[in-house]
Amino acid sequence: MSDRTPILPVLAALLAAAAAAPAPAAEPAAPVKPDWAEALYNPQPDKEDLVLPMPCGGAMTFRKVAVPAEGVLDDRRVELGGGEAKFAYSENSRRDYVAGGFTEAKTRNLRFFYLGKYEVTRQQFDALSGGACAEPGEEARLPKVQVTWAEAVAFAGAYATWLVKNASDHLPAEEGASGFVRLPTEAEWEFAARGGIAVSDSVFVQPAFPMPEGPERYVWFQGSESANNELNAVGLLKPNPLGLYDMLGNAGEFVLDPFRLNKLSRLHGQAGGQTVKGGDFRTPLADIRSAAREEFVPVDKRGERRSPSTGFRLALVAPSLPTTQRIGTVRKAWEDLPKAAAAAIAGPQDDPVKEVEVLRAAVEDPALKQRIGNLSTVIKSSIQTSNEQRARAARSEIRVGAYLARKLADDKRIIATKERQMEALSTANQQLKDGIRRALETDRAALDFNLGYYIDTLTQLNAEYPESLMLAQAEGLKREFEARDLAALNGFIDLCIRHAARLRADGKLDRPNTLGEIPAP
């Protein structure tokens, strides 16, 4: 695979090439076997990697970033930014949303995008430069820096076109439409950098992802104990929880979004230069953080700017509207967005959205009609926000129920162990038996309290949320637990949902039977 595609001619022919490309397969083809040594494109291989070919016999490696989703318009609210006062003007905590474009075939309630496992290297960049294929040199695995944002975008466009023309069978697809590469959005980048759903919510909002072996094993930062003021080859350190390397430090990374200041809990309206994320090899350890974002002004008095510490990585995504059928699905989902919450807020006999639309139709004054239309949009937005908050609250309650069921299982095991100890002791060990007996009394009281708390939680769930919402959020929670290697808790989620259904049907739960159905680990 030694053909090459220059960047500038590719950009001119991008739309025509995409239209002429053959229909992609529903699933990627067999794994790529590049001519390059694996160390050049995937120095830390893993069975979950997606490897795509490049010109000159090269390749690029991607990792899946999963996002739970129920339907085409579902997305995940995330808290980005941080709480450090000195960076608040740029990075103060704010709300954003992420979603994947590819649908998980097995579960259907998990969607995902891909992110480059490593920063784009010099060898990979050169493979699409338009010149002769170069032999790998000593610096082949260094991140490609000294590029402009426009060159990074052009590289993504050239690679996207080359893939469609030369390797469409290796691309993941959504409803038959092949994916394509581009720069990641800031929300996609930071969601992945923090660990996505592979970490708990409390870990996600920490300044950086967990580094149990110390930051010097995960991040190239300023100082002789780490980067020593030098750019380093990709993949030498350990990855973040999603298997992504060098997300923090080494080379700063361009994202798709322009830079905007922070205005308390949102971004300011003025868009400036480009946004660079993650810090670099000149960043002090104290300033290494997932929220780090800097403005890269593309020009100065000397002309076009380039930085020896700024590079990029690519995202592999799906079209939002891959087919005409999807357009219909999205339109229907959009129309349904406010309905469920409207019924909960106003009652089945009073739909505020419908009432406003009736009022709008009855008004003849164009200005007043427009104002009523704006009001309808505000109401729909408010209902949708309420609906999302309600769904998150339901998932949180189910999570508590699952944890309580697991705690009851642990309590049962502890009590059973102490009861066996009591039976094994002879009367000569009366003092020891008395100590165990007192501990048993305490443990049984704790179990009884936790059982009551568990039933109260299920009662609250039934009182606050319909069964359909609970079932949907339970499935989403399972995907979260699986991503965090907590799939063993999924059985407790199912048990929690079954007990809630029984409580809803019978109006009560028999405490001994309920406890008996909770398995001791």
Tab-separated table of N, CA, C and O in Angstrom, residues 345-432:
chain	number	residue	atom	x	y	z
A	345	ILE	N	-45.265	17.149	34.212
A	345	ILE	CA	-45.304	18.469	34.843
A	345	ILE	C	-46.726	19.000	34.935
A	345	ILE	O	-47.163	19.528	35.952
A	346	ALA	N	-47.477	18.885	33.829
A	346	ALA	CA	-48.773	19.524	33.774
A	346	ALA	C	-49.942	18.579	33.964
A	346	ALA	O	-51.046	19.009	34.191
A	347	GLY	N	-49.702	17.265	33.877
A	347	GLY	CA	-50.796	16.317	33.981
A	347	GLY	C	-51.307	15.946	32.609
A	347	GLY	O	-51.154	16.695	31.644
A	348	PRO	N	-51.935	14.793	32.472
A	348	PRO	CA	-52.361	14.309	31.159
A	348	PRO	C	-53.396	15.190	30.493
A	348	PRO	O	-53.536	15.173	29.288
A	349	GLN	N	-54.142	15.974	31.283
A	349	GLN	CA	-55.197	16.772	30.698
A	349	GLN	C	-54.698	18.127	30.235
A	349	GLN	O	-55.458	18.899	29.650
A	350	ASP	N	-53.421	18.462	30.453
A	350	ASP	CA	-52.965	19.823	30.204
A	350	ASP	C	-51.542	19.786	29.666
A	350	ASP	O	-50.584	19.711	30.414
A	351	ASP	N	-51.377	19.841	28.337
A	351	ASP	CA	-50.075	19.856	27.693
A	351	ASP	C	-49.720	21.312	27.373
A	351	ASP	O	-50.325	21.919	26.479
A	352	PRO	N	-48.748	21.910	28.077
A	352	PRO	CA	-48.462	23.328	27.859
A	352	PRO	C	-47.952	23.617	26.460
A	352	PRO	O	-48.230	24.685	25.907
A	353	VAL	N	-47.197	22.712	25.857
A	353	VAL	CA	-46.709	22.939	24.505
A	353	VAL	C	-47.882	23.010	23.528
A	353	VAL	O	-47.965	23.906	22.685
A	354	LYS	N	-48.822	22.070	23.673
A	354	LYS	CA	-49.989	22.064	22.790
A	354	LYS	C	-50.836	23.322	22.991
A	354	LYS	O	-51.333	23.921	22.027
A	355	GLU	N	-50.989	23.739	24.243
A	355	GLU	CA	-51.783	24.924	24.524
A	355	GLU	C	-51.175	26.165	23.873
A	355	GLU	O	-51.887	26.999	23.302
A	356	VAL	N	-49.836	26.287	23.949
A	356	VAL	CA	-49.176	27.448	23.346
A	356	VAL	C	-49.315	27.411	21.832
A	356	VAL	O	-49.533	28.443	21.181
A	357	GLU	N	-49.222	26.223	21.233
A	357	GLU	CA	-49.354	26.119	19.785
A	357	GLU	C	-50.771	26.468	19.332
A	357	GLU	O	-50.962	27.096	18.279
A	358	VAL	N	-51.774	26.069	20.120
A	358	VAL	CA	-53.155	26.447	19.810
A	358	VAL	C	-53.316	27.958	19.878
A	358	VAL	O	-53.936	28.587	19.010
A	359	LEU	N	-52.734	28.563	20.909
A	359	LEU	CA	-52.806	30.011	21.068
A	359	LEU	C	-52.113	30.718	19.907
A	359	LEU	O	-52.625	31.714	19.371
A	360	ARG	N	-50.983	30.203	19.499
A	360	ARG	CA	-50.232	30.812	18.397
A	360	ARG	C	-51.045	30.762	17.103
A	360	ARG	O	-51.067	31.729	16.325
A	361	ALA	N	-51.716	29.631	16.859
A	361	ALA	CA	-52.509	29.491	15.638
A	361	ALA	C	-53.690	30.454	15.607
A	361	ALA	O	-54.146	30.857	14.532
A	362	ALA	N	-54.176	30.844	16.782
A	362	ALA	CA	-55.351	31.716	16.855
A	362	ALA	C	-55.005	33.196	16.714
A	362	ALA	O	-55.897	34.028	16.549
A	363	VAL	N	-53.706	33.518	16.788
A	363	VAL	CA	-53.282	34.917	16.730
A	363	VAL	C	-52.947	35.304	15.302
A	363	VAL	O	-52.311	34.541	14.571
A	364	GLU	N	-53.379	36.487	14.861
A	364	GLU	CA	-53.114	36.940	13.504
A	364	GLU	C	-51.949	37.912	13.430
A	364	GLU	O	-51.288	38.012	12.398
A	365	ASP	N	-51.693	38.649	14.494
A	365	ASP	CA	-50.611	39.630	14.478
A	365	ASP	C	-49.268	38.909	14.326
A	365	ASP	O	-48.897	38.080	15.173
A	366	PRO	N	-48.490	39.179	13.251
A	366	PRO	CA	-47.228	38.464	13.009
A	366	PRO	C	-46.225	38.600	14.151
A	366	PRO	O	-45.545	37.636	14.517
A	367	ALA	N	-46.112	39.808	14.713
A	367	ALA	CA	-45.140	40.021	15.786
A	367	ALA	C	-45.518	39.212	17.025
A	367	ALA	O	-44.669	38.585	17.670
A	368	LEU	N	-46.810	39.241	17.360
A	368	LEU	CA	-47.271	38.482	18.519
A	368	LEU	C	-47.135	36.980	18.267
A	368	LEU	O	-46.772	36.212	19.163
A	369	LYS	N	-47.427	36.552	17.033
A	369	LYS	CA	-47.284	35.135	16.680
A	369	LYS	C	-45.832	34.685	16.876
A	369	LYS	O	-45.568	33.589	17.382
A	370	GLN	N	-44.873	35.559	16.481
A	370	GLN	CA	-43.470	35.222	16.647
A	370	GLN	C	-43.091	35.126	18.117
A	370	GLN	O	-42.351	34.223	18.534
A	371	ARG	N	-43.607	36.048	18.923
A	371	ARG	CA	-43.306	36.034	20.357
A	371	ARG	C	-43.864	34.773	21.010
A	371	ARG	O	-43.226	34.167	21.873
A	372	ILE	N	-45.053	34.365	20.608
A	372	ILE	CA	-45.632	33.126	21.153
A	372	ILE	C	-44.809	31.921	20.696
A	372	ILE	O	-44.596	30.972	21.462
A	373	GLY	N	-44.332	31.954	19.445
A	373	GLY	CA	-43.467	30.879	18.971
A	373	GLY	C	-42.187	30.787	19.777
A	373	GLY	O	-41.716	29.693	20.113
A	374	ASN	N	-41.605	31.940	20.115
A	374	ASN	CA	-40.403	31.947	20.959
A	374	ASN	C	-40.697	31.371	22.339
A	374	ASN	O	-39.881	30.645	22.913
A	375	LEU	N	-41.870	31.713	22.866
A	375	LEU	CA	-42.262	31.176	24.166
A	375	LEU	C	-42.397	29.656	24.102
A	375	LEU	O	-41.993	28.949	25.030
A	376	SER	N	-42.945	29.154	23.000
A	376	SER	CA	-43.075	27.703	22.834
A	376	SER	C	-41.710	27.033	22.858
A	376	SER	O	-41.530	25.976	23.478
A	377	THR	N	-40.736	27.650	22.212
A	377	THR	CA	-39.383	27.095	22.203
A	377	THR	C	-38.795	27.066	23.611
A	377	THR	O	-38.151	26.089	24.014
A	378	VAL	N	-39.013	28.134	24.366
A	378	VAL	CA	-38.507	28.194	25.740
A	378	VAL	C	-39.147	27.098	26.596
A	378	VAL	O	-38.470	26.424	27.379
A	379	ILE	N	-40.450	26.910	26.439
A	379	ILE	CA	-41.143	25.870	27.210
A	379	ILE	C	-40.611	24.499	26.854
A	379	ILE	O	-40.354	23.662	27.728
A	380	LYS	N	-40.428	24.229	25.553
A	380	LYS	CA	-39.891	22.940	25.125
A	380	LYS	C	-38.504	22.697	25.708
A	380	LYS	O	-38.191	21.595	26.172
A	381	SER	N	-37.681	23.751	25.684
A	381	SER	CA	-36.327	23.608	26.230
A	381	SER	C	-36.365	23.320	27.715
A	381	SER	O	-35.628	22.475	28.232
A	382	SER	N	-37.259	24.020	28.436
A	382	SER	CA	-37.377	23.808	29.876
A	382	SER	C	-37.856	22.393	30.185
A	382	SER	O	-37.344	21.734	31.105
A	383	ILE	N	-38.823	21.924	29.397
A	383	ILE	CA	-39.334	20.567	29.603
A	383	ILE	C	-38.247	19.544	29.336
A	383	ILE	O	-38.080	18.578	30.087
A	384	GLN	N	-37.478	19.750	28.256
A	384	GLN	CA	-36.416	18.804	27.936
A	384	GLN	C	-35.351	18.773	29.033
A	384	GLN	O	-34.866	17.712	29.429
A	385	THR	N	-34.985	19.953	29.553
A	385	THR	CA	-34.003	20.006	30.646
A	385	THR	C	-34.522	19.265	31.866
A	385	THR	O	-33.798	18.491	32.508
A	386	SER	N	-35.801	19.477	32.187
A	386	SER	CA	-36.405	18.780	33.316
A	386	SER	C	-36.415	17.272	33.090
A	386	SER	O	-36.148	16.478	34.004
A	387	ASN	N	-36.695	16.871	31.859
A	387	ASN	CA	-36.730	15.456	31.520
A	387	ASN	C	-35.362	14.808	31.722
A	387	ASN	O	-35.238	13.709	32.273
A	388	GLU	N	-34.311	15.507	31.275
A	388	GLU	CA	-32.949	14.989	31.430
A	388	GLU	C	-32.562	14.900	32.909
A	388	GLU	O	-31.935	13.922	33.345
A	389	GLN	N	-32.917	15.927	33.679
A	389	GLN	CA	-32.609	15.903	35.108
A	389	GLN	C	-33.328	14.742	35.801
A	389	GLN	O	-32.759	14.085	36.678
A	390	ARG	N	-34.555	14.498	35.385
A	390	ARG	CA	-35.335	13.419	35.978
A	390	ARG	C	-34.699	12.063	35.665
A	390	ARG	O	-34.636	11.176	36.522
A	391	ALA	N	-34.241	11.907	34.416
A	391	ALA	CA	-33.599	10.652	34.031
A	391	ALA	C	-32.319	10.426	34.835
A	391	ALA	O	-32.048	9.314	35.298
A	392	ARG	N	-31.523	11.475	35.018
A	392	ARG	CA	-30.286	11.343	35.800
A	392	ARG	C	-30.593	11.002	37.253
A	392	ARG	O	-29.891	10.196	37.874
A	393	ALA	N	-31.631	11.618	37.792
A	393	ALA	CA	-31.997	11.339	39.178
A	393	ALA	C	-32.456	9.887	39.339
A	393	ALA	O	-32.124	9.218	40.325
A	394	ALA	N	-33.214	9.379	38.359
A	394	ALA	CA	-33.658	7.985	38.420
A	394	ALA	C	-32.469	7.039	38.386
A	394	ALA	O	-32.405	6.065	39.149
A	395	ARG	N	-31.497	7.333	37.508
A	395	ARG	CA	-30.310	6.472	37.427
A	395	ARG	C	-29.534	6.503	38.740
A	395	ARG	O	-29.028	5.481	39.196
A	396	SER	N	-29.448	7.663	39.353
A	396	SER	CA	-28.747	7.784	40.628
A	396	SER	C	-29.434	6.956	41.714
A	396	SER	O	-28.768	6.281	42.512
A	397	GLU	N	-30.775	6.985	41.745
A	397	GLU	CA	-31.521	6.207	42.731
A	397	GLU	C	-31.315	4.694	42.512
A	397	GLU	O	-31.172	3.931	43.463
A	398	ILE	N	-31.306	4.277	41.243
A	398	ILE	CA	-31.077	2.863	40.947
A	398	ILE	C	-29.667	2.460	41.362
A	398	ILE	O	-29.449	1.358	41.885
A	399	ARG	N	-28.701	3.352	41.149
A	399	ARG	CA	-27.325	3.073	41.569
A	399	ARG	C	-27.266	2.865	43.080
A	399	ARG	O	-26.612	1.936	43.568
A	400	VAL	N	-27.969	3.715	43.824
A	400	VAL	CA	-28.009	3.563	45.283
A	400	VAL	C	-28.640	2.225	45.654
A	400	VAL	O	-28.147	1.509	46.530
A	401	GLY	N	-29.757	1.875	44.983
A	401	GLY	CA	-30.414	0.606	45.267
A	401	GLY	C	-29.493	-0.580	45.018
A	401	GLY	O	-29.453	-1.529	45.820
A	402	ALA	N	-28.739	-0.540	43.911
A	402	ALA	CA	-27.805	-1.635	43.602
A	402	ALA	C	-26.705	-1.739	44.644
A	402	ALA	O	-26.329	-2.837	45.071
A	403	TYR	N	-26.167	-0.591	45.048
A	403	TYR	CA	-25.116	-0.602	46.070
A	403	TYR	C	-25.646	-1.128	47.403
A	403	TYR	O	-24.957	-1.862	48.118
A	404	LEU	N	-26.897	-0.762	47.744
A	404	LEU	CA	-27.489	-1.252	48.987
A	404	LEU	C	-27.705	-2.764	48.933
A	404	LEU	O	-27.470	-3.471	49.928
A	405	ALA	N	-28.145	-3.257	47.765
A	405	ALA	CA	-28.321	-4.706	47.629
A	405	ALA	C	-26.985	-5.419	47.800
A	405	ALA	O	-26.905	-6.478	48.445
A	406	ARG	N	-25.931	-4.842	47.239
A	406	ARG	CA	-24.598	-5.434	47.406
A	406	ARG	C	-24.159	-5.378	48.867
A	406	ARG	O	-23.554	-6.318	49.381
A	407	LYS	N	-24.496	-4.279	49.541
A	407	LYS	CA	-24.142	-4.158	50.961
A	407	LYS	C	-24.883	-5.204	51.788
A	407	LYS	O	-24.311	-5.813	52.708
A	408	LEU	N	-26.134	-5.450	51.466
A	408	LEU	CA	-26.890	-6.491	52.167
A	408	LEU	C	-26.267	-7.862	51.942
A	408	LEU	O	-26.213	-8.697	52.857
A	409	ALA	N	-25.788	-8.108	50.720
A	409	ALA	CA	-25.112	-9.374	50.438
A	409	ALA	C	-23.855	-9.517	51.293
A	409	ALA	O	-23.581	-10.596	51.841
A	410	ASP	N	-23.105	-8.429	51.420
A	410	ASP	CA	-21.904	-8.466	52.265
A	410	ASP	C	-22.277	-8.691	53.736
A	410	ASP	O	-21.604	-9.444	54.453
A	411	ASP	N	-23.349	-8.026	54.175
A	411	ASP	CA	-23.795	-8.199	55.566
A	411	ASP	C	-24.166	-9.662	55.831
A	411	ASP	O	-23.816	-10.223	56.888
A	412	LYS	N	-24.864	-10.271	54.898
A	412	LYS	CA	-25.259	-11.679	55.063
A	412	LYS	C	-24.027	-12.580	55.160
A	412	LYS	O	-23.993	-13.520	55.967
A	413	ARG	N	-23.038	-12.320	54.335
A	413	ARG	CA	-21.824	-13.148	54.365
A	413	ARG	C	-21.097	-13.009	55.706
A	413	ARG	O	-20.668	-14.009	56.289
A	414	ILE	N	-20.990	-11.785	56.199
A	414	ILE	CA	-20.298	-11.555	57.476
A	414	ILE	C	-21.020	-12.264	58.613
A	414	ILE	O	-20.405	-12.921	59.470
A	415	ILE	N	-22.350	-12.146	58.626
A	415	ILE	CA	-23.137	-12.780	59.690
A	415	ILE	C	-23.018	-14.299	59.609
A	415	ILE	O	-22.833	-14.984	60.635
A	416	ALA	N	-23.103	-14.858	58.392
A	416	ALA	CA	-22.989	-16.307	58.237
A	416	ALA	C	-21.623	-16.808	58.701
A	416	ALA	O	-21.515	-17.871	59.343
A	417	THR	N	-20.567	-16.050	58.427
A	417	THR	CA	-19.218	-16.438	58.856
A	417	THR	C	-19.121	-16.472	60.381
A	417	THR	O	-18.570	-17.421	60.969
A	418	LYS	N	-19.673	-15.467	61.042
A	418	LYS	CA	-19.599	-15.412	62.505
A	418	LYS	C	-20.472	-16.488	63.142
A	418	LYS	O	-20.120	-17.033	64.202
A	419	GLU	N	-21.597	-16.796	62.505
A	419	GLU	CA	-22.428	-17.876	63.029
A	419	GLU	C	-21.697	-19.212	62.952
A	419	GLU	O	-21.788	-20.034	63.883
A	420	ARG	N	-20.974	-19.448	61.883
A	420	ARG	CA	-20.189	-20.680	61.779
A	420	ARG	C	-19.064	-20.713	62.819
A	420	ARG	O	-18.757	-21.772	63.382
A	421	GLN	N	-18.497	-19.567	63.091
A	421	GLN	CA	-17.451	-19.491	64.107
A	421	GLN	C	-18.025	-19.845	65.484
A	421	GLN	O	-17.386	-20.553	66.279
A	422	MET	N	-19.229	-19.355	65.765
A	422	MET	CA	-19.884	-19.650	67.045
A	422	MET	C	-20.103	-21.150	67.199
A	422	MET	O	-19.845	-21.742	68.261
A	423	GLU	N	-20.589	-21.800	66.144
A	423	GLU	CA	-20.876	-23.228	66.218
A	423	GLU	C	-19.608	-24.058	66.398
A	423	GLU	O	-19.628	-25.121	67.029
A	424	ALA	N	-18.509	-23.558	65.846
A	424	ALA	CA	-17.263	-24.330	65.904
A	424	ALA	C	-16.562	-24.229	67.257
A	424	ALA	O	-15.718	-25.067	67.587
A	425	LEU	N	-16.904	-23.193	68.019
A	425	LEU	CA	-16.219	-22.992	69.301
A	425	LEU	C	-16.812	-23.901	70.375
A	425	LEU	O	-18.027	-24.111	70.438
A	426	SER	N	-15.960	-24.423	71.220
A	426	SER	CA	-16.415	-25.247	72.344
A	426	SER	C	-16.829	-24.355	73.505
A	426	SER	O	-16.587	-23.154	73.517
A	427	THR	N	-17.473	-24.967	74.494
A	427	THR	CA	-17.897	-24.191	75.671
A	427	THR	C	-16.713	-23.636	76.438
A	427	THR	O	-16.862	-22.691	77.220
A	428	ALA	N	-15.537	-24.215	76.223
A	428	ALA	CA	-14.344	-23.719	76.915
A	428	ALA	C	-13.947	-22.336	76.426
A	428	ALA	O	-13.184	-21.629	77.076
A	429	ASN	N	-14.438	-21.969	75.273
A	429	ASN	CA	-14.109	-20.660	74.701
A	429	ASN	C	-15.274	-19.684	74.888
A	429	ASN	O	-15.636	-18.944	73.978
A	430	GLN	N	-15.861	-19.714	76.085
A	430	GLN	CA	-17.061	-18.922	76.328
A	430	GLN	C	-16.817	-17.426	76.150
A	430	GLN	O	-17.658	-16.705	75.622
A	431	GLN	N	-15.662	-16.963	76.615
A	431	GLN	CA	-15.380	-15.526	76.508
A	431	GLN	C	-15.318	-15.089	75.037
A	431	GLN	O	-15.856	-14.042	74.655
A	432	LEU	N	-14.663	-15.936	74.199
A	432	LEU	CA	-14.578	-15.617	72.780
A	432	LEU	C	-15.968	-15.680	72.142
A	432	LEU	O	-16.330	-14.842	71.302
